[in-house]
CSV table of C-alpha atoms in Angstrom, one decimal:
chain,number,residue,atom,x,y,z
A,253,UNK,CA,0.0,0.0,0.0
A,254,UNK,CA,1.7,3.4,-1.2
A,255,UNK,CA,0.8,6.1,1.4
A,256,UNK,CA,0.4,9.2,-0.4
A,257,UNK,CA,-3.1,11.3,0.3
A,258,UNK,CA,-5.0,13.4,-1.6
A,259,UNK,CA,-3.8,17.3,-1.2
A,260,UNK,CA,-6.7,18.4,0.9
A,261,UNK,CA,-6.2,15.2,3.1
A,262,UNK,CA,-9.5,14.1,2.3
A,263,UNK,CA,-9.1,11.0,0.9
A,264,UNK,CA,-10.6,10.1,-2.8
A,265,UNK,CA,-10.9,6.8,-4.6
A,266,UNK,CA,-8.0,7.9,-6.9
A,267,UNK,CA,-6.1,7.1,-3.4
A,268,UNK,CA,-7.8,3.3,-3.3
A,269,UNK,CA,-6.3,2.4,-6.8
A,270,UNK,CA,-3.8,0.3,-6.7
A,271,UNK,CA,-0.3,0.8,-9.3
A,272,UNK,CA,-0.9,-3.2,-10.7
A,273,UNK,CA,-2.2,-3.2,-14.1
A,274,UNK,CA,-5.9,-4.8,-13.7
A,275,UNK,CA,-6.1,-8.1,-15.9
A,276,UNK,CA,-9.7,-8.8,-16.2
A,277,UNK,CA,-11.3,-8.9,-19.8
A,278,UNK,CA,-12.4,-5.9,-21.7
A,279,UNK,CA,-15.6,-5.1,-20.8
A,280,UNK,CA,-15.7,-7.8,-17.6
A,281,UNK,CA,-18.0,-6.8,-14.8
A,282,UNK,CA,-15.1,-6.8,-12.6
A,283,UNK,CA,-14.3,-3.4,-13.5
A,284,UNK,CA,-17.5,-2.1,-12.4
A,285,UNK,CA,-17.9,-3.4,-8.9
A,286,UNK,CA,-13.9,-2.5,-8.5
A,287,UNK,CA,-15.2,1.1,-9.3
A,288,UNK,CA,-17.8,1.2,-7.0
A,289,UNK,CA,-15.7,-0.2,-4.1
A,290,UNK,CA,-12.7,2.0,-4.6
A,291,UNK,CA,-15.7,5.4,-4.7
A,292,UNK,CA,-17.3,3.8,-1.1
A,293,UNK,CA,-14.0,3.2,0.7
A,294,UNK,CA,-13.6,6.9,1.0
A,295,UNK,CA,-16.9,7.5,2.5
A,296,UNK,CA,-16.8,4.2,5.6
A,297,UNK,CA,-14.6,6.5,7.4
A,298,UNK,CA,-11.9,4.0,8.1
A,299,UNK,CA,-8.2,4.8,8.2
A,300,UNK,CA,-7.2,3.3,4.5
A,301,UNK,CA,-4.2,0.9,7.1
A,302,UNK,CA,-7.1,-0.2,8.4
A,303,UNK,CA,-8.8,-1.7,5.8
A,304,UNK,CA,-8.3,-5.3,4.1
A,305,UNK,CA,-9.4,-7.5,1.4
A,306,UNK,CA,-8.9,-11.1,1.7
A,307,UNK,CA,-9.8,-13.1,-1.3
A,308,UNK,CA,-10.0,-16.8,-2.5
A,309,UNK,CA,-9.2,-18.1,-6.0
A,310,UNK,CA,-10.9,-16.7,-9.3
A,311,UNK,CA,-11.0,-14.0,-11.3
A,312,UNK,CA,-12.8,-11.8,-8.8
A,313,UNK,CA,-9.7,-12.8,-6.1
A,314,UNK,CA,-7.7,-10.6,-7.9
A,315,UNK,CA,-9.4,-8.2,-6.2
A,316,UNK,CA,-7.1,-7.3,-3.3
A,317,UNK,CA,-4.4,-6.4,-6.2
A,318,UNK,CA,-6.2,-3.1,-7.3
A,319,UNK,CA,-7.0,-1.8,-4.2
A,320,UNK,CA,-4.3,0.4,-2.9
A,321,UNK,CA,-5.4,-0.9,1.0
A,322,UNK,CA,-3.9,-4.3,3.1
A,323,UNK,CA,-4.7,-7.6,1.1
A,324,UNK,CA,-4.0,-10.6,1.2
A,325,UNK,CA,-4.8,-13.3,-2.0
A,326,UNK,CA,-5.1,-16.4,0.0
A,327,UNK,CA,-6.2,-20.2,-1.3
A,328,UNK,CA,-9.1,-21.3,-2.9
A,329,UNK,CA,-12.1,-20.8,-0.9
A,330,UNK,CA,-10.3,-20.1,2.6
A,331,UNK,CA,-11.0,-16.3,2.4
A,332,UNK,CA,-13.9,-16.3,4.7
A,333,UNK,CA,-11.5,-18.5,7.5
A,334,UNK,CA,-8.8,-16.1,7.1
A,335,UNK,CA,-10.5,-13.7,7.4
A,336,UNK,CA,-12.3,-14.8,10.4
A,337,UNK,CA,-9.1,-15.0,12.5
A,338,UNK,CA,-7.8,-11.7,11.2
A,339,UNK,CA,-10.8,-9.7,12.4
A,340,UNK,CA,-10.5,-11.8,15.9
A,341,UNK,CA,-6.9,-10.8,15.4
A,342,UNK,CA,-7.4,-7.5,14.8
A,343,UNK,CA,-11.3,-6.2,15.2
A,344,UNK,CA,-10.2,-2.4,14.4
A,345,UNK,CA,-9.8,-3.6,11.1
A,346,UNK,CA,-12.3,-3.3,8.5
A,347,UNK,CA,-12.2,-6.6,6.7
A,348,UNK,CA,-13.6,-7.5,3.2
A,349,UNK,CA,-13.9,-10.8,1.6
A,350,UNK,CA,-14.5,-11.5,-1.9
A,351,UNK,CA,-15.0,-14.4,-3.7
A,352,UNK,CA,-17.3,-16.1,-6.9
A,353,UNK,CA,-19.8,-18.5,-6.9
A,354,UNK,CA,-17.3,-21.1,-7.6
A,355,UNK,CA,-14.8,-19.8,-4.8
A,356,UNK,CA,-17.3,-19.6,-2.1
A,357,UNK,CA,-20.4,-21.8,-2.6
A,358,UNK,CA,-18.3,-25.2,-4.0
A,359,UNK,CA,-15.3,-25.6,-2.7
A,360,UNK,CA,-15.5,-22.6,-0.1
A,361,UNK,CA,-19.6,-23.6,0.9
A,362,UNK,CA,-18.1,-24.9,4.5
A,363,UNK,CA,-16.1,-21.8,5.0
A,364,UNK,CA,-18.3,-19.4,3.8
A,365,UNK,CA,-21.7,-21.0,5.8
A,366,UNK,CA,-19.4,-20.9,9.3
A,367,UNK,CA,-18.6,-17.3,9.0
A,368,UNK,CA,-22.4,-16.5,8.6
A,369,UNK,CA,-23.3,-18.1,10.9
A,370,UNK,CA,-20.9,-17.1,13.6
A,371,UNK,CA,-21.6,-13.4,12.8
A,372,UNK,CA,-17.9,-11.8,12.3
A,373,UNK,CA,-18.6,-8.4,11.4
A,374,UNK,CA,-16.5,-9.3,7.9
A,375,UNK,CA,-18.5,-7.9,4.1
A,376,UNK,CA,-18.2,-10.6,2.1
A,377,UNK,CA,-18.7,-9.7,-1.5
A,378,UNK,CA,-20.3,-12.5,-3.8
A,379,UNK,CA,-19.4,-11.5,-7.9
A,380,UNK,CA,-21.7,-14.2,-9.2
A,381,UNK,CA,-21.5,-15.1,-12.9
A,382,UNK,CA,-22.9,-18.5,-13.0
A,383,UNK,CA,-19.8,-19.9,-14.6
A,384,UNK,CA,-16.4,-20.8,-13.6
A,385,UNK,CA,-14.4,-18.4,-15.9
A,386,UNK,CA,-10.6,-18.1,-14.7
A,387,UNK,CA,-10.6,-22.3,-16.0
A,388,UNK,CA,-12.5,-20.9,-18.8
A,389,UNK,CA,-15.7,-22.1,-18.9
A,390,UNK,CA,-17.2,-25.0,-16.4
A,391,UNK,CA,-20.5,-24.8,-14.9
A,392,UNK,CA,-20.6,-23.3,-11.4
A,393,UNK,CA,-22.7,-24.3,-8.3
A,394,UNK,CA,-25.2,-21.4,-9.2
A,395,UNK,CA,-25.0,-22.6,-13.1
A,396,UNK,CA,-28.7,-23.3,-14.0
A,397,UNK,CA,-30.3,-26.4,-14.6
A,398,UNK,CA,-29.3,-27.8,-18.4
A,399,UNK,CA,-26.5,-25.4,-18.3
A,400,UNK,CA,-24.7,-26.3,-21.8
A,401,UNK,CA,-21.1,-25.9,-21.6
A,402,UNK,CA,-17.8,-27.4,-21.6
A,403,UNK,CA,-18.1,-29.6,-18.3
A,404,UNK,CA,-21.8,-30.3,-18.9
A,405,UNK,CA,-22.0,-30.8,-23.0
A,406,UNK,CA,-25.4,-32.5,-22.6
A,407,UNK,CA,-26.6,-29.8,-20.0
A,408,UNK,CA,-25.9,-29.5,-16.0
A,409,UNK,CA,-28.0,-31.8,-13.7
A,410,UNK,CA,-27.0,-29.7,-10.8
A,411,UNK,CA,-30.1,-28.0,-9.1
A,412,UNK,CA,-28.4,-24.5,-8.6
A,413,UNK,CA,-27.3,-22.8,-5.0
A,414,UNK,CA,-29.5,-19.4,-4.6
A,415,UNK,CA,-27.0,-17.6,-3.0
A,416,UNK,CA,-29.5,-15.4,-1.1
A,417,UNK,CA,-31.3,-18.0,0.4
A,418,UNK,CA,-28.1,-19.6,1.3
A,419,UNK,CA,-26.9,-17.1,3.5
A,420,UNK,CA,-30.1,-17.1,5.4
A,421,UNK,CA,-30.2,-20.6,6.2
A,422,UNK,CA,-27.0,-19.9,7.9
A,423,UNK,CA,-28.7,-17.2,10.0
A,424,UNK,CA,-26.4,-14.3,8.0
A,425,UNK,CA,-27.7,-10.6,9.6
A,426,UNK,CA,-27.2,-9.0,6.8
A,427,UNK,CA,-27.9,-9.8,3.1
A,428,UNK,CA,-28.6,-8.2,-0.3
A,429,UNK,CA,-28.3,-8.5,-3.5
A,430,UNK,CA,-27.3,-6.1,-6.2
A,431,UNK,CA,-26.2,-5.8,-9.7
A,432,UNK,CA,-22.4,-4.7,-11.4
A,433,UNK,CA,-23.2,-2.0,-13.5
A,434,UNK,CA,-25.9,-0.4,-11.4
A,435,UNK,CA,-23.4,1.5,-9.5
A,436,UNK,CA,-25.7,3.3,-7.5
A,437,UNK,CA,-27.6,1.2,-5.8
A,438,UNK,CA,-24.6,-0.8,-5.1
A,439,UNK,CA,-23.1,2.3,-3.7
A,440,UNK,CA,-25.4,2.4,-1.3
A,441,UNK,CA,-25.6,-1.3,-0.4
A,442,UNK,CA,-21.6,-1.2,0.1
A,443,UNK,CA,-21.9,1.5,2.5
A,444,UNK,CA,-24.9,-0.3,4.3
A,445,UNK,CA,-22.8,-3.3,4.8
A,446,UNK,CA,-19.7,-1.4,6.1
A,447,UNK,CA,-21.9,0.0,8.9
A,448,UNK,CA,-23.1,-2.9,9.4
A,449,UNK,CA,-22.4,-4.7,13.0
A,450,UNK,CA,-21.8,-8.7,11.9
A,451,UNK,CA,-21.5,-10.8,8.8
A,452,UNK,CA,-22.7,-9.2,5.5
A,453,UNK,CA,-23.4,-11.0,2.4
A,454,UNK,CA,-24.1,-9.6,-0.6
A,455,UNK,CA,-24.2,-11.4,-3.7
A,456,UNK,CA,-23.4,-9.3,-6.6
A,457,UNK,CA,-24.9,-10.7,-10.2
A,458,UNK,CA,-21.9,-10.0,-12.3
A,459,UNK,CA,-21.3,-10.7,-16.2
A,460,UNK,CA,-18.7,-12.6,-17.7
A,461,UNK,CA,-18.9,-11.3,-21.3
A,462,UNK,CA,-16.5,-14.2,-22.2
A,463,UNK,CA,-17.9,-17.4,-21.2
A,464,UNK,CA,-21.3,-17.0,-20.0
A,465,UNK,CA,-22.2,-13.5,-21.8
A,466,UNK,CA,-25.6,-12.1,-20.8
A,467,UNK,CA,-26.9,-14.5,-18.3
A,468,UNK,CA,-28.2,-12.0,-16.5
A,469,UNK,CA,-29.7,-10.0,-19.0
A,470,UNK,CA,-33.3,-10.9,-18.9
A,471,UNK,CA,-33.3,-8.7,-15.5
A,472,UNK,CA,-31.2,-6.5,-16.4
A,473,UNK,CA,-31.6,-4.7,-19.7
A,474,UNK,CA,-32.3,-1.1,-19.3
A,475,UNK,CA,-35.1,-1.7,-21.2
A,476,UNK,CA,-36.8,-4.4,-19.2
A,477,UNK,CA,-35.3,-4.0,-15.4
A,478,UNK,CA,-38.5,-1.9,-14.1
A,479,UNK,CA,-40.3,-5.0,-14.8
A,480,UNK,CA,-38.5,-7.6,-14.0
A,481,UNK,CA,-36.8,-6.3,-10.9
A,482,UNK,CA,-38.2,-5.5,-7.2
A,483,UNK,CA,-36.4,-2.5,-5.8
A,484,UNK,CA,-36.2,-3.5,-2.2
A,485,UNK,CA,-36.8,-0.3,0.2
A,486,UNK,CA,-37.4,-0.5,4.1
A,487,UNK,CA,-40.8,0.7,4.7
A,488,UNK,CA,-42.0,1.2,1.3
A,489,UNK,CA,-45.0,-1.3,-0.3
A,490,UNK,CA,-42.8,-3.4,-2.9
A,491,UNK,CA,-44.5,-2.0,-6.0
A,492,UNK,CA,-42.5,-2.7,-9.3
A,493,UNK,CA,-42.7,-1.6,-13.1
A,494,UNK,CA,-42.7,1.9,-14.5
A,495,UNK,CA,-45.5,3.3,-13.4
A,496,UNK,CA,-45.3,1.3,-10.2
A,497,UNK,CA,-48.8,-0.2,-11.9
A,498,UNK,CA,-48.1,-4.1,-10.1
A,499,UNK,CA,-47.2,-5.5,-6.4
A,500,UNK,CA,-46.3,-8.6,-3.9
A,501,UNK,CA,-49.3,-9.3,-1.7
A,502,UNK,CA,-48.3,-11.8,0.5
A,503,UNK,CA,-50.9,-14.2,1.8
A,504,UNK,CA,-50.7,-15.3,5.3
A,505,UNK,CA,-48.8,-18.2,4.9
A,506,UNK,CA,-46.2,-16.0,3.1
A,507,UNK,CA,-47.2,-17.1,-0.4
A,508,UNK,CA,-46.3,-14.3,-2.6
A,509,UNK,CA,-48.5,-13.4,-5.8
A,510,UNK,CA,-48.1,-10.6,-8.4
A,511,UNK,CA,-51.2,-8.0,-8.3
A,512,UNK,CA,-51.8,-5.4,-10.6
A,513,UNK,CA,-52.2,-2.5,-8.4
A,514,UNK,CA,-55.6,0.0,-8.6
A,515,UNK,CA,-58.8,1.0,-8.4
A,516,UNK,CA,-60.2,-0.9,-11.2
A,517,UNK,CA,-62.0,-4.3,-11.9
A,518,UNK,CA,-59.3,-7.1,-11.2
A,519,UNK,CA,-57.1,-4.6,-9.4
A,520,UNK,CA,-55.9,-4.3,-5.9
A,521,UNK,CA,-55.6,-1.5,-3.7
A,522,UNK,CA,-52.0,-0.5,-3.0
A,523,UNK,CA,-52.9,-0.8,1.0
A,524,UNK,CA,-53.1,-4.6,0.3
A,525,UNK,CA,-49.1,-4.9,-1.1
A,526,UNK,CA,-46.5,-6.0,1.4
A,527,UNK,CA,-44.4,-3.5,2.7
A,528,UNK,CA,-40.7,-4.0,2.8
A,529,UNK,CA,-39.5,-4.9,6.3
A,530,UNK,CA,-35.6,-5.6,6.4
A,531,UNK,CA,-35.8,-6.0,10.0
A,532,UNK,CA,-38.7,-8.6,9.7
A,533,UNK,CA,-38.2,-12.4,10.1
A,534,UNK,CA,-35.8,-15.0,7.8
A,535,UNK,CA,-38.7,-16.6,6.6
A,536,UNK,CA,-40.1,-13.4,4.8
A,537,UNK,CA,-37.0,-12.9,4.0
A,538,UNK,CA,-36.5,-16.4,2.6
A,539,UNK,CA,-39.3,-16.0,0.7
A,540,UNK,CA,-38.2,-12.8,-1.6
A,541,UNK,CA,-34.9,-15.0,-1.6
A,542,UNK,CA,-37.1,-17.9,-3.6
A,543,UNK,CA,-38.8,-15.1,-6.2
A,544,UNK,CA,-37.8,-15.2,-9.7
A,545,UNK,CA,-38.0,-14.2,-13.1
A,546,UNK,CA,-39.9,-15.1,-14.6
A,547,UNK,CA,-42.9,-16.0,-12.2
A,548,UNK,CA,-41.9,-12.9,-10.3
A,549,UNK,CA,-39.7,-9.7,-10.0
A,550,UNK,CA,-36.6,-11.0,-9.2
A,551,UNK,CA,-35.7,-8.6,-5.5
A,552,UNK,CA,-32.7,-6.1,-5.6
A,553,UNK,CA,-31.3,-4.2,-2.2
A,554,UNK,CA,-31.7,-5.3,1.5
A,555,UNK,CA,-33.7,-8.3,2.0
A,556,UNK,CA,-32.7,-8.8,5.7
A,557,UNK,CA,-30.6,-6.6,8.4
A,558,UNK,CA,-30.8,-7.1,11.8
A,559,UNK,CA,-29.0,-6.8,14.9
A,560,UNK,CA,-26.9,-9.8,16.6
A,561,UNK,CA,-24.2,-9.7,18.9
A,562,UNK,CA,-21.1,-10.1,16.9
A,563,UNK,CA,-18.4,-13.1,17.1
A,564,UNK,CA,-15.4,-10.9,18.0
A,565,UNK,CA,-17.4,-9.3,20.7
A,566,UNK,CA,-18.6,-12.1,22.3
A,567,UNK,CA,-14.8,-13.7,21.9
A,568,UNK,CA,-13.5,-10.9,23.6
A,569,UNK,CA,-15.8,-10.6,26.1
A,570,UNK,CA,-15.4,-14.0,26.9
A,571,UNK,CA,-11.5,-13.6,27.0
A,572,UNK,CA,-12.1,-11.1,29.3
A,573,UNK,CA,-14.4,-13.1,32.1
A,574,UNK,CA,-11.7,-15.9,32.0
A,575,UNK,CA,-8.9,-13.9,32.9
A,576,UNK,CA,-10.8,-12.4,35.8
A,577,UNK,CA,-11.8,-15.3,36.7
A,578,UNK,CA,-8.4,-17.2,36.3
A,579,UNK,CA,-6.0,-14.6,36.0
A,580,UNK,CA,-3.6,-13.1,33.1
A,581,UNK,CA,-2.5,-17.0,32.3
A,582,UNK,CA,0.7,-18.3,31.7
A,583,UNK,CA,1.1,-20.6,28.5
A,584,UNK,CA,4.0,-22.1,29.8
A,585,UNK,CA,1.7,-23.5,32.5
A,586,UNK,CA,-0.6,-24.4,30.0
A,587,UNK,CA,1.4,-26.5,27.8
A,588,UNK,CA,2.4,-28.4,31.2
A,589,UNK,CA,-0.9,-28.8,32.7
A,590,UNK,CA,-2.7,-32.0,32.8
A,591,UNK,CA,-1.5,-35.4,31.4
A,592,UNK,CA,1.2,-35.5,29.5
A,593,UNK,CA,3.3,-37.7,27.6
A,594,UNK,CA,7.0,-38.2,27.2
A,595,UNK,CA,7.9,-39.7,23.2
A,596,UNK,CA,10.4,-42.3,22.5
């Protein structure tokens, strides 16, 4: 990390870009989210030594590269367990993790589930592409089903992960989804989950124009994305299209169903749509994890944030009580206490 600083000392995301030459593919995603996340780093109000991205193995791991903060590039799906004893380590620091859909939900699954779980207040970024496109072209674990390609010439039999609703199951506080080039809104979401307190997960739908060009398009073409995509917003009735013209209603048993939204014969009033709770329970949540095109809108934003003690604080508190209880400690002492063996 060089330590120059911007001549007003405020710092800009000219001072988060790195001197390596960035070796994605013209016109990759990559380049896109790398944007966004070198613009947010100067507004999370972190000293830039205090900030870190660990990464796995894939394209997106050569994240930590471009960023002119601490990285490390570690092995292929370990970034969530390194970084899980860094911020133990080290809670001051402010510690991103990303990975791909191959890095962290095949090999990585175990890594990646443990750290939601557990709570470490780590942002874990998730570029998913659907494909496995360092190795150049094999089907990933969120491939879908029938996927043609070079590991699955007859099509993949693999039901897909939904990364969304995998993150839930293992209780994550915090997840959202967003998409590369809609820098905005994923503005916004980064800076969400850098205030975040605890684990956040968001899974960023990202294009590999190379091997799996446009697998996201059906949602996200400008000139279909109103209609296809539900623009999550705490508080707000989840209304989507251009004219805002359909809705969720949620039946009781939090069975969702597109409405047209009115006044007129067939229509609903807009006092019967769902409003957006982000703070609500992990089955609502869980269910806008399970909506997609083309049935339904397929969500975008905060599904779920709530509070939960994080892993580092309860580590340290617990650290704490036992040397009250026990004293300072003496590892010496330890390595000598209880049975032990003498090896011939």
């Amino acid at each position: 990390m060089t330590t120059n600083a911007s001549s007003n000392g405020k710092l800009t995301r000219k001072d988060f870009v790195s001197d390596q030459e960035v070796r994605w593919c013209p016109g990759c995603g990559d380049y896109a989210i790398l944007k966004a996340v070198q613009s947010v780093m100067p507004e999370i109000d972190v000293p830039r030594e205090n900030i870190v991205f660990v990464s796995g193995i894939g394209c997106s791991s050569r994240f930590p590269y471009y960023m002119n903060t601490y990285g490390m590039h570690t092995i292929h799906g370990r970034a969530p367990a390194i970084a899980t004893g860094l911020k133990l380590a080290r809670p001051d620091l402010s510690v991103w993790v990303v990975t791909g859909d191959g890095d962290g939900l095949s090999i990585g699954g175990n890594h990646l589930l443990h750290a939601l779980r557990r709570n470490i207040d780590i942002n874990i970024l998730l570029f998913n592409n659907r494909i496995y496109g360092l190795t150049k072209g094999q089907y990933s674990p969120t491939s879908e089903l029938g996927k043609i390609n070079k590991s699955a010439p007859m099509g993949s039999i693999d039901r897909p992960v939904n990364p969304l609703a995998f993150a839930l199951g293992a209780s994550a506080t915090f997840v959202a989804r967003c998409v590369d080039v809609e820098v905005k809104v994923l503005q916004s979401v980064l800076q969400r989950a850098a205030a975040h307190k605890g684990g956040a997960f968001i899974e960023i739908l990202q294009n590999c124009n190379v091997f799996n060009d446009g697998a996201f398009v059906p949602i996200t073409d400008r000139a279909v994305r109103d209609d296809r995509q539900l623009r999550l917003e705490h508080g707000k009735p989840l209304l989507f299209g251009k004219d805002k013209s359909r809705g969720i209603r949620v039946r009781p048993d939090l069975t969702p169903e597109v409405v047209e939204v009115g006044d007129g014969p067939g229509q609903v009033p807009v006092s019967e749509i769902a409003v957006h709770d982000e703070r609500g329970s992990a089955a609502y949540a869980f269910m806008l994890a399970q909506m997609d095109y083309p049935e339904f809108p397929a969500p975008m934003g905060v599904l779920h944030a709530v509070d939960a003690p994080a892993y580092e604080q309860l580590s340290a508190a617990q650290i704490a009580a036992a040397k009250q209880k026990n004293g300072a400690g003496d590892l010496k002492s330890l390595l000598h206490a209880g049975t032990t063996w003498d090896v011939h």
